[in-house]
Coordinates of C-alpha atoms and ligand atoms in Angstrom, one line a residue:
X22 CA 88.6 41.1 124.6
X23 CA 86.1 38.2 125.4
X24 CA 85.4 35.0 124.4
X25 CA 81.8 33.7 123.4
X26 CA 80.3 29.8 123.6
X27 CA 79.5 29.5 119.4
X28 CA 78.4 26.1 118.7
X29 CA 79.4 22.1 119.1
X30 CA 82.8 21.7 116.6
X31 CA 80.5 19.2 114.8
X32 CA 77.9 21.1 113.9
X33 CA 81.1 23.5 111.5
X34 CA 82.2 21.7 108.2
X35 CA 85.3 22.0 106.0
X36 CA 83.7 22.5 103.2
X37 CA 81.1 24.7 103.7
X38 CA 81.2 28.5 106.2
X39 CA 77.8 28.4 108.3
X40 CA 77.4 31.3 109.7
X41 CA 76.3 32.6 113.5
X42 CA 75.5 35.8 114.4
X43 CA 78.1 36.3 117.6
X44 CA 77.0 39.8 119.6
X45 CA 75.8 40.9 117.2
X46 CA 78.6 40.8 114.1
X47 CA 77.1 38.1 111.1
X48 CA 80.5 36.0 111.9
X49 CA 81.5 33.0 109.1
X50 CA 82.5 30.2 110.7
X51 CA 84.9 26.6 109.0
X52 CA 87.0 23.8 109.9
X53 CA 90.5 23.8 108.4
X54 CA 91.4 21.2 105.5
X55 CA 93.3 19.3 107.9
X56 CA 93.8 20.0 111.1
X57 CA 91.1 21.3 114.2
X58 CA 91.7 24.7 113.6
X59 CA 88.5 26.7 113.0
X60 CA 88.7 29.2 110.3
X61 CA 86.3 32.7 111.8
X62 CA 86.3 36.1 109.5
X63 CA 83.8 38.3 109.4
X64 CA 80.5 37.9 107.0
X65 CA 80.4 40.9 105.2
X66 CA 82.8 42.0 102.5
X67 CA 84.4 45.5 103.1
X68 CA 84.4 46.0 99.4
X69 CA 81.2 47.5 98.6
X70 CA 79.0 46.5 102.1
X71 CA 77.4 42.5 100.7
X72 CA 77.3 39.6 102.9
X73 CA 80.2 36.9 101.9
X74 CA 78.1 33.9 103.1
X75 CA 77.4 32.6 99.8
X76 CA 81.2 33.9 98.2
X77 CA 83.1 30.2 97.1
X78 CA 85.7 29.0 100.3
X79 CA 88.9 27.1 99.1
X80 CA 89.4 25.0 101.7
X81 CA 93.5 24.0 100.7
X82 CA 93.4 27.8 100.5
X83 CA 91.6 28.8 103.0
X84 CA 90.7 31.3 101.1
X85 CA 86.7 32.8 100.4
X86 CA 85.8 34.7 96.9
X87 CA 83.2 37.2 97.3
X88 CA 80.5 36.1 95.4
X89 CA 79.5 40.0 94.0
X90 CA 82.3 41.3 92.3
X91 CA 85.1 38.5 93.1
X92 CA 87.4 39.9 95.7
X93 CA 89.7 36.6 97.2
X94 CA 90.3 36.9 100.9
X95 CA 93.1 34.9 102.5
X96 CA 91.5 33.8 106.2
X97 CA 95.4 32.0 107.4
X98 CA 97.0 35.5 106.3
X99 CA 95.5 37.1 108.7
X100 CA 92.2 38.5 106.1
X101 CA 94.1 40.0 103.3
X102 CA 93.3 41.5 99.9
X103 CA 94.5 38.2 97.0
X104 CA 92.5 39.5 94.4
X105 CA 90.7 43.1 93.9
X106 CA 88.4 44.8 94.1
X107 CA 88.8 44.9 97.7
X108 CA 91.4 46.6 99.0
X109 CA 91.5 46.3 102.6
X110 CA 92.0 43.2 104.7
X111 CA 88.7 41.1 106.1
X112 CA 88.5 41.0 110.4
X113 CA 89.5 37.6 111.6
X114 CA 88.9 36.3 114.6
X115 CA 90.6 34.0 117.1
X116 CA 88.9 31.3 117.7
X117 CA 89.1 28.3 120.5
X118 CA 88.3 25.0 121.3
X119 CA 87.1 23.2 124.5
X120 CA 86.2 20.2 125.9
X121 CA 83.3 20.9 128.1
X122 CA 81.3 17.3 129.4
X123 CA 82.8 15.2 126.5
X124 CA 82.3 17.6 123.9
X125 CA 84.0 20.5 121.9
X126 CA 82.9 23.2 121.8
X127 CA 83.3 26.2 119.1
X128 CA 84.6 29.5 120.9
X129 CA 85.5 33.3 119.2
X130 CA 87.2 35.6 120.8
X131 CA 86.1 39.1 120.1
X132 CA 88.0 42.6 121.4
Ligands
FES23 S1 81.2 43.1 97.4 FE1 82.8 41.7 97.6 S2 84.4 41.9 96.5 FE2 82.9 43.6 95.6

């Protein structure tokens, strides 16, 4: 279990997930709508192995809709499927914010 430094907190958006490649995994990061929490989840829809980065992000519900066949995953419910055709939860990653030299950095935990 390791934490990897991702970016400055100020690099992230509440409106749209941003992709980073961390340890050879494409992961999407987005700020929570109301708190300083950072959501992190796989950029890969497990229905047909397609990228989620152009999917529609719902900030209020913390849900992502796949742009290909419209599966919906709830990131705040540990990647649970909310609408088919996907049937397997999305991988969601734990994040932390650490202050270094007076700046806030995002870290992600990978197993
Ligand atoms: S590839 Fe995402 S719903 Fe089909």
